[in-house]
Amino acid sequence: MNVSFKNRIASFFLIATALLVAVVFAFIFFMVRNQVYADLEYTLNYEAVRHEKEIMIEGGRMKFINKAEMQEREHREVEVNPIFIQLTDATGNVQDRSPNLKEGTLIFQSGVTGPVDQDHVLNGKRIRQRQIPIVDRGKVVGYIVTAVSSENAHQLVSALQRWLLVLYPIVLLILFGVTRWLAGKSIKPVTTILQTTNRITESNLNERIPLPDQRDELFQLTSSINQLLTRIESAMEREKQFTADASHELRTPLSVLRGTLEVLLRKPRTSEEYIEKIELSIKEIDRMHLIVEQLLTLARFDHPGKSPEKKPVVLKHFLIDLIQRQRKTWSENGVQVDVQCADAVVLQTDSGLLEVILDNLLSNAVKYSSHNHNVQVVVEDRPQLTISVQDSGIGIREVDLQRIFQPFYRSASLEHKSIKGIGLGLSLVQKACDQLGVELMVVSEVNKGSTFSLKF
């Protein structure tokens, strides 16, 4: 059964309140009942003590000395607040009684040595009585029994019980309605969140949920959802931009390749021309292959299948091996790569990811360095192991520093058309650094060079 959140709140509150109200009502009932009967017992005890002093024992028989006292209205009549008095001997034989008892007798309980209270019916009316022993020379010689009508007390307690039983469900119904209304007002922001999130689709990701006036948990929830929507919107925009850029980058070599092949088909060519066009086609194919490889690498970084496998890496040997493999390519630019690293520096890391990082950083440093200028790789192991790649190339403008890690973004590409590139290298570096937990920092000045620092 589906129950709304509002009704669940009201139901939980009602259960707790029902228990509390039941306890309060029970407390009221027992307090009133005890107080009413306490008043009756006080009256009984007072009358018993007062009349006990007026008892005379003569010839083994007990009687009241002051007969005029027995003629008081409460002892003579039974209509208004009657007080019944009865004297019995030790065996229960009635010795004397108040006029209002007439031929009736109060209940006697033999063998008691202390006050005894009882409830019973006299002439069809409820009464409460107290039996107190009369002691003479250390021996119980009789009993004085006092009684008062408990009819009004019983009616009061019964009426209170009925009213409480009637009021209990009414109070609960009222509380349920009020609680349900308050719960509805309390979860109104939740309803707004549901309505807004249901409206948001891919076409209107810029819409946000209005923030509640109160800075409470719902405010934090709404703010968190809005931040999530912002991240989703940014991710969608990046995905669209990435798709557009990837399509553009792949379209260019495909267009060149198609144009080259169409030229070859128009008329017969010499061997040299065929070789030239085929070599151009191979370069464009290599370019497409590089783009696809880097895109696949980016995809693997975005969805890593397992954690990096960190093993000890001797940095100096690792850097020299990497430079030797790329020396032929980099030497075409007339740029040398110098390494400053102690022999004993060992880094616990994933060698594959480290190679992606350093290969791309060094390739960029060589590509953007001035002719016959060296690139420096400096390793410092204190106070924190840091690898810095320094070049003296064209540098990066300050406005571009925050964007150079975006896929396909190329800083100052229009001013330096001769420098070939795709714009994925630094994106790969950033992703690899994130997986290794490496802090990547950039310091650059236009026409003076750039320094990329890796803090492990």
Coordinates of C-alpha atoms in Angstrom, one line a residue:
M1 CA 0.0 0.0 0.0
N2 CA 1.4 3.4 -1.1
V3 CA 1.1 6.0 1.7
S4 CA 2.1 9.5 1.0
F5 CA 5.1 11.0 2.9
K6 CA 2.7 13.6 4.4
N7 CA 0.4 10.9 5.8
R8 CA 3.3 8.9 7.1
I9 CA 4.6 11.8 9.1
A10 CA 1.1 12.5 10.4
S11 CA 0.6 8.8 11.3
F12 CA 4.0 8.5 13.1
F13 CA 3.2 11.7 15.1
L14 CA -0.3 10.5 15.8
I15 CA 1.0 7.2 17.3
A16 CA 3.4 9.0 19.5
T17 CA 0.8 11.6 20.5
A18 CA -1.8 8.9 21.1
L19 CA 0.5 7.2 23.7
L20 CA 1.2 10.6 25.3
V21 CA -2.5 11.6 25.4
A22 CA -3.4 8.2 26.8
V23 CA -0.9 8.6 29.6
V24 CA -2.1 12.1 30.4
F25 CA -5.8 11.1 30.4
A26 CA -5.0 8.1 32.6
F27 CA -3.0 10.4 34.9
I28 CA -5.9 12.9 35.1
F29 CA -8.5 10.1 35.8
F30 CA -6.5 8.4 38.6
M31 CA -5.6 11.7 40.2
V32 CA -9.2 12.9 40.3
R33 CA -10.5 9.5 41.5
N34 CA -7.9 9.3 44.2
Q35 CA -8.6 12.8 45.3
V36 CA -12.3 12.2 45.4
Y37 CA -12.0 9.1 47.5
A38 CA -9.3 10.7 49.6
D39 CA -11.8 13.4 50.6
L40 CA -14.4 10.6 51.5
E41 CA -11.8 8.8 53.6
Y42 CA -10.9 12.0 55.4
T43 CA -14.5 12.6 56.2
L44 CA -14.9 9.0 57.5
N45 CA -11.8 9.2 59.6
Y46 CA -12.8 12.6 61.0
E47 CA -16.3 11.4 62.0
A48 CA -15.0 8.1 63.5
V49 CA -12.4 9.9 65.6
R50 CA -14.9 12.6 66.7
H51 CA -17.7 10.1 67.7
E52 CA -15.3 7.6 69.3
K53 CA -14.7 10.2 72.1
E54 CA -18.4 10.3 72.8
I55 CA -18.8 6.5 73.4
M56 CA -19.7 5.3 76.9
I57 CA -19.3 1.6 78.0
E58 CA -21.9 0.7 80.7
G59 CA -22.7 -2.8 81.8
G60 CA -20.8 -4.3 78.9
R61 CA -23.0 -2.2 76.5
M62 CA -21.8 0.7 74.4
K63 CA -23.8 3.8 73.6
F64 CA -23.3 7.5 72.5
I65 CA -23.2 9.9 75.4
N66 CA -24.3 13.0 73.4
K67 CA -27.6 11.9 71.8
A68 CA -28.1 15.5 70.6
E69 CA -25.2 15.0 68.3
M70 CA -27.1 12.1 66.6
Q71 CA -29.9 14.5 65.9
E72 CA -27.8 16.6 63.5
R73 CA -29.1 16.7 60.0
E74 CA -26.4 14.6 58.5
H75 CA -27.1 11.8 61.0
R76 CA -30.8 12.1 60.9
E77 CA -31.6 12.4 57.1
V78 CA -30.4 10.4 54.1
E79 CA -31.2 12.9 51.4
V80 CA -28.3 15.4 51.7
N81 CA -24.7 14.4 52.5
P82 CA -25.7 11.7 55.0
I83 CA -23.2 10.4 57.6
F84 CA -24.1 7.0 59.0
I85 CA -22.7 5.9 62.5
Q86 CA -23.0 2.4 63.9
L87 CA -21.7 0.9 67.2
T88 CA -21.2 -2.9 67.5
D89 CA -19.7 -5.1 70.1
A90 CA -16.8 -7.4 69.3
T91 CA -19.1 -10.0 67.8
G92 CA -20.9 -7.6 65.5
N93 CA -24.1 -7.1 67.5
V94 CA -25.4 -3.5 66.9
Q95 CA -25.3 -1.5 70.2
D96 CA -26.3 1.9 68.8
R97 CA -26.7 3.7 65.5
S98 CA -27.5 7.1 63.9
P99 CA -31.2 7.8 63.2
N100 CA -30.7 7.9 59.4
L101 CA -29.8 4.2 59.4
K102 CA -33.3 3.4 60.6
E103 CA -33.6 -0.4 60.3
G104 CA -30.5 -0.7 58.1
T105 CA -27.1 -1.9 59.2
L106 CA -23.6 -1.3 58.0
I107 CA -21.5 -4.3 57.0
F108 CA -19.4 -5.7 59.9
Q109 CA -16.1 -7.5 59.5
S110 CA -15.1 -9.5 62.5
G111 CA -11.6 -10.0 63.9
V112 CA -10.0 -6.8 62.6
T113 CA -7.5 -4.9 64.7
G114 CA -7.1 -1.8 62.6
P115 CA -9.2 0.5 60.4
V116 CA -10.9 -1.2 57.5
D117 CA -12.5 0.6 54.4
Q118 CA -15.2 -1.0 52.3
D119 CA -17.6 -0.1 49.5
H120 CA -21.1 -1.5 49.4
V121 CA -24.7 -0.5 48.8
L122 CA -27.2 0.7 51.4
N123 CA -30.8 1.1 50.5
G124 CA -29.9 1.0 46.8
K125 CA -27.2 3.8 47.2
R126 CA -23.5 3.4 47.1
I127 CA -21.7 4.1 50.3
R128 CA -18.1 4.0 51.6
Q129 CA -17.6 2.9 55.2
R130 CA -14.7 2.7 57.7
Q131 CA -14.6 0.3 60.6
I132 CA -12.4 1.2 63.5
P133 CA -11.9 -1.0 66.6
I134 CA -12.7 0.4 70.1
V135 CA -10.1 -0.7 72.6
D136 CA -10.7 -0.7 76.4
R137 CA -8.0 -1.8 78.8
G138 CA -5.9 -3.2 75.9
K139 CA -8.8 -5.3 74.6
V140 CA -11.1 -4.8 71.5
V141 CA -14.6 -4.4 73.0
G142 CA -16.4 -3.2 69.9
Y143 CA -16.3 -1.3 66.7
I144 CA -17.4 2.1 65.5
V145 CA -18.5 2.1 61.8
T146 CA -18.9 5.3 59.9
A147 CA -20.2 5.6 56.4
V148 CA -20.9 8.3 53.9
S149 CA -22.6 8.3 50.5
S150 CA -20.2 7.7 47.6
E151 CA -22.9 8.2 45.0
N152 CA -21.8 11.6 43.9
A153 CA -18.1 10.6 43.9
H154 CA -18.9 7.6 41.8
Q155 CA -21.0 9.6 39.4
L156 CA -18.2 12.2 39.1
V157 CA -15.6 9.6 38.4
S158 CA -17.8 7.7 35.9
A159 CA -18.6 11.0 34.1
L160 CA -15.0 11.9 33.9
Q161 CA -14.2 8.4 32.6
R162 CA -16.9 8.7 29.9
W163 CA -15.8 12.2 28.9
L164 CA -12.1 11.1 28.6
L165 CA -13.1 8.1 26.5
V166 CA -15.2 10.3 24.2
L167 CA -12.6 13.1 24.0
Y168 CA -9.7 10.7 23.3
P169 CA -10.6 9.8 19.7
I170 CA -11.8 13.4 19.0
V171 CA -8.5 14.8 20.2
L172 CA -6.6 12.2 18.1
L173 CA -8.6 13.1 15.0
I174 CA -8.0 16.8 15.5
L175 CA -4.3 16.2 16.1
F176 CA -4.1 14.0 13.0
G177 CA -5.7 16.8 10.9
V178 CA -3.4 19.5 12.3
T179 CA -0.3 17.3 12.0
R180 CA -1.2 16.4 8.4
W181 CA -1.7 20.1 7.6
L182 CA 1.6 21.1 9.2
A183 CA 3.4 18.2 7.5
G184 CA 2.0 19.4 4.2
K185 CA 3.5 22.8 4.8
S186 CA 6.8 21.4 6.0
I187 CA 7.3 19.2 2.9
K188 CA 6.1 21.8 0.5
P189 CA 9.7 22.4 -0.6
V190 CA 10.0 18.7 -1.3
T191 CA 6.9 18.9 -3.5
T192 CA 8.5 21.8 -5.3
I193 CA 11.7 19.8 -5.7
L194 CA 9.8 16.9 -7.2
Q195 CA 7.8 19.1 -9.6
T196 CA 10.9 20.9 -10.8
T197 CA 13.1 17.8 -11.2
N198 CA 10.3 16.1 -13.2
R199 CA 10.3 19.1 -15.5
I200 CA 14.0 19.2 -16.1
T201 CA 15.1 17.3 -19.2
E202 CA 18.2 17.4 -21.4
S203 CA 16.7 20.5 -23.2
N204 CA 16.4 22.6 -20.0
L205 CA 19.2 21.6 -17.8
N206 CA 19.8 25.3 -16.9
E207 CA 16.6 25.3 -14.8
R208 CA 17.1 25.3 -11.0
I209 CA 15.0 24.5 -8.0
P210 CA 14.0 27.6 -5.9
L211 CA 15.8 27.7 -2.6
P212 CA 13.5 27.6 0.6
D213 CA 13.4 30.7 2.8
Q214 CA 14.6 28.7 5.9
R215 CA 18.2 27.6 5.9
D216 CA 17.5 24.1 7.2
E217 CA 18.1 20.6 5.9
L218 CA 15.7 21.1 3.0
F219 CA 17.7 24.2 2.0
Q220 CA 20.9 22.1 2.0
L221 CA 19.1 19.3 0.0
T222 CA 17.9 21.8 -2.6
S223 CA 21.3 23.5 -2.8
S224 CA 23.0 20.1 -3.3
I225 CA 20.5 19.1 -6.0
N226 CA 21.1 22.5 -7.8
Q227 CA 24.9 21.9 -7.6
L228 CA 24.3 18.4 -9.0
L229 CA 22.3 19.8 -11.9
T230 CA 25.1 22.4 -12.5
R231 CA 27.6 19.6 -12.7
I232 CA 25.4 17.5 -15.0
E233 CA 24.8 20.6 -17.2
S234 CA 28.6 21.2 -17.4
A235 CA 29.3 17.6 -18.1
M236 CA 26.7 17.6 -20.9
E237 CA 28.1 20.8 -22.4
R238 CA 31.6 19.3 -22.2
E239 CA 30.3 16.1 -23.9
K240 CA 28.7 18.1 -26.7
Q241 CA 31.8 20.2 -27.1
F242 CA 34.0 17.2 -27.1
T243 CA 31.9 15.4 -29.7
A244 CA 31.9 18.5 -31.9
D245 CA 35.7 18.9 -31.5
A246 CA 36.4 15.3 -32.1
S247 CA 34.2 15.3 -35.3
H248 CA 36.0 18.4 -36.5
E249 CA 39.5 17.0 -35.8
L250 CA 38.6 13.8 -37.6
R251 CA 36.9 15.5 -40.5
T252 CA 40.0 17.5 -41.4
P253 CA 42.4 14.5 -42.1
L254 CA 39.5 12.7 -43.8
S255 CA 38.9 15.6 -46.1
V256 CA 42.6 15.8 -46.9
L257 CA 42.7 12.1 -47.6
R258 CA 39.6 12.2 -49.8
G259 CA 40.9 15.2 -51.7
T260 CA 44.3 13.5 -52.3
L261 CA 42.7 10.3 -53.6
E262 CA 40.3 12.2 -55.8
V263 CA 43.3 14.1 -57.3
L264 CA 45.0 10.8 -58.0
L265 CA 42.0 9.5 -59.8
R266 CA 41.6 12.4 -62.2
K267 CA 44.5 11.5 -64.5
P268 CA 47.5 9.3 -64.6
R269 CA 50.5 10.5 -62.5
T270 CA 54.2 10.0 -62.4
S271 CA 55.7 7.7 -59.8
E272 CA 57.0 10.6 -57.9
E273 CA 53.6 12.2 -57.7
Y274 CA 52.0 9.0 -56.6
I275 CA 54.7 8.6 -53.8
E276 CA 54.1 12.2 -52.7
K277 CA 50.3 11.8 -52.5
I278 CA 50.6 8.4 -50.8
E279 CA 53.0 9.8 -48.2
L280 CA 50.6 12.7 -47.5
S281 CA 47.7 10.2 -47.1
I282 CA 49.8 8.1 -44.7
K283 CA 50.5 11.2 -42.6
E284 CA 46.8 12.0 -42.4
I285 CA 46.1 8.4 -41.5
D286 CA 48.7 8.6 -38.8
R287 CA 47.1 11.8 -37.6
M288 CA 43.7 10.0 -37.4
H289 CA 45.3 7.0 -35.7
L290 CA 46.8 9.3 -33.1
I291 CA 43.5 11.1 -32.5
V292 CA 41.6 7.8 -32.0
E293 CA 44.3 6.4 -29.7
Q294 CA 44.2 9.5 -27.5
L295 CA 40.4 9.5 -27.5
L296 CA 40.5 5.8 -26.4
T297 CA 43.0 6.7 -23.7
L298 CA 40.8 9.5 -22.5
A299 CA 37.8 7.2 -22.4
R300 CA 39.8 4.7 -20.3
F301 CA 40.7 7.4 -17.9
D302 CA 37.1 8.5 -17.5
H303 CA 36.0 4.9 -16.8
P304 CA 39.0 3.2 -15.1
G305 CA 38.6 -0.5 -14.7
K306 CA 41.0 -0.9 -11.9
S307 CA 43.2 1.1 -9.5
P308 CA 46.7 2.1 -10.6
E309 CA 49.3 -0.6 -10.0
K310 CA 52.0 1.2 -8.1
K311 CA 55.5 -0.2 -8.1
P312 CA 59.0 1.2 -7.3
V313 CA 60.3 3.3 -10.2
V314 CA 63.9 4.6 -10.4
L315 CA 63.2 8.0 -11.8
K316 CA 66.6 8.8 -13.4
H317 CA 66.6 5.5 -15.4
F318 CA 63.0 6.0 -16.3
L319 CA 63.5 9.5 -17.6
I320 CA 66.6 8.6 -19.6
D321 CA 64.8 5.6 -21.2
L322 CA 61.9 7.8 -22.2
I323 CA 64.1 10.5 -23.7
Q324 CA 66.1 7.9 -25.7
R325 CA 63.0 6.5 -27.2
Q326 CA 61.8 10.0 -28.4
R327 CA 65.3 11.5 -29.1
K328 CA 65.0 11.1 -32.9
T329 CA 61.6 12.8 -33.0
W330 CA 62.6 15.6 -30.7
S331 CA 66.0 16.2 -32.3
E332 CA 64.3 17.4 -35.4
N333 CA 63.3 20.6 -33.5
G334 CA 66.9 21.2 -32.5
V335 CA 65.9 20.8 -28.8
Q336 CA 67.8 18.8 -26.2
V337 CA 66.3 17.5 -23.0
D338 CA 68.5 17.6 -19.9
V339 CA 67.7 15.6 -16.7
Q340 CA 68.7 16.7 -13.2
C341 CA 67.9 13.8 -10.9
A342 CA 69.8 12.0 -8.2
D343 CA 70.5 8.3 -8.8
A344 CA 68.8 7.1 -5.6
V345 CA 65.4 8.8 -6.1
V346 CA 62.8 6.1 -6.2
L347 CA 59.1 6.7 -6.7
Q348 CA 56.2 4.4 -5.9
T349 CA 53.8 4.8 -8.8
D350 CA 52.2 3.4 -11.9
S351 CA 54.9 3.4 -14.6
G352 CA 52.3 3.4 -17.4
L353 CA 50.5 6.5 -16.2
L354 CA 53.7 8.2 -15.3
E355 CA 54.9 7.6 -18.9
V356 CA 51.7 9.2 -20.3
I357 CA 52.2 12.2 -18.1
L358 CA 55.9 12.8 -18.8
D359 CA 55.8 11.9 -22.5
N360 CA 53.0 14.4 -23.2
L361 CA 54.7 17.2 -21.0
L362 CA 58.1 16.7 -22.7
S363 CA 56.5 16.5 -26.2
N364 CA 54.7 19.8 -25.6
A365 CA 57.9 21.4 -24.1
V366 CA 59.9 20.4 -27.2
K367 CA 57.2 21.4 -29.6
Y368 CA 56.7 24.9 -28.2
S369 CA 60.4 25.6 -27.4
S370 CA 62.5 27.9 -29.4
H371 CA 65.1 26.3 -31.8
N372 CA 68.3 25.2 -30.1
H373 CA 66.9 25.8 -26.6
N374 CA 67.1 23.0 -24.1
V375 CA 64.2 21.5 -22.0
Q376 CA 65.0 20.9 -18.4
V377 CA 63.6 18.0 -16.3
V378 CA 64.3 18.7 -12.6
V379 CA 63.6 16.2 -9.8
E380 CA 63.6 17.3 -6.2
D381 CA 62.9 14.8 -3.4
R382 CA 62.7 17.3 -0.5
P383 CA 60.5 18.4 1.2
Q384 CA 58.1 16.8 -1.3
L385 CA 59.0 14.8 -4.4
T386 CA 58.5 17.1 -7.3
I387 CA 59.2 16.6 -11.0
S388 CA 59.3 19.9 -13.0
V389 CA 59.4 20.2 -16.8
Q390 CA 60.8 23.6 -17.9
D391 CA 60.9 25.1 -21.4
S392 CA 61.9 28.5 -22.8
G393 CA 59.2 28.5 -25.5
I394 CA 56.3 30.7 -26.5
G395 CA 54.6 30.5 -23.1
I396 CA 50.9 30.4 -22.3
R397 CA 48.7 33.5 -21.9
E398 CA 47.0 33.9 -18.4
V399 CA 43.5 33.7 -19.9
D400 CA 44.4 30.3 -21.4
L401 CA 45.8 28.7 -18.3
Q402 CA 42.4 27.5 -17.0
R403 CA 41.5 26.1 -20.4
I404 CA 44.6 24.3 -21.6
F405 CA 43.4 21.0 -19.9
Q406 CA 40.2 20.9 -21.9
P407 CA 40.1 18.4 -24.7
F408 CA 41.0 19.8 -28.2
Y409 CA 41.8 23.2 -26.7
R410 CA 45.0 24.8 -28.2
S411 CA 46.4 27.9 -26.7
A412 CA 47.3 30.6 -29.3
S413 CA 46.7 28.2 -32.2
L414 CA 45.9 31.0 -34.6
E415 CA 49.2 32.8 -33.9
H416 CA 51.3 29.6 -34.3
K417 CA 49.7 27.7 -37.2
S418 CA 53.1 26.0 -37.9
I419 CA 53.0 24.1 -34.6
K420 CA 51.0 21.0 -35.3
G421 CA 48.8 19.5 -32.5
I422 CA 45.5 18.0 -31.6
G423 CA 44.8 19.5 -28.2
L424 CA 44.5 16.2 -26.2
G425 CA 47.9 15.9 -24.6
L426 CA 47.3 18.0 -21.5
S427 CA 43.9 16.5 -21.1
L428 CA 45.5 13.1 -20.9
V429 CA 48.1 14.5 -18.4
Q430 CA 45.3 15.9 -16.2
K431 CA 43.4 12.6 -16.2
A432 CA 46.5 10.6 -15.4
C433 CA 47.4 12.9 -12.6
D434 CA 43.9 12.6 -11.1
Q435 CA 44.2 8.8 -11.1
L436 CA 47.6 8.9 -9.4
G437 CA 46.6 11.6 -6.9
V438 CA 49.3 13.9 -8.2
E439 CA 49.0 17.7 -7.9
L440 CA 49.7 19.4 -11.3
M441 CA 50.8 23.0 -11.3
V442 CA 51.6 25.4 -14.2
V443 CA 53.6 28.6 -14.2
S444 CA 54.0 30.4 -17.5
E445 CA 55.0 33.7 -19.0
V446 CA 54.4 34.6 -22.6
N447 CA 57.6 34.5 -24.8
K448 CA 59.7 33.2 -21.8
G449 CA 58.5 29.7 -21.3
S450 CA 56.4 27.4 -19.1
T451 CA 57.1 25.1 -16.1
F452 CA 54.8 22.2 -15.3
S453 CA 55.3 20.8 -11.8
L454 CA 54.2 17.4 -10.6
K455 CA 53.9 17.0 -6.8
F456 CA 53.7 13.4 -5.6

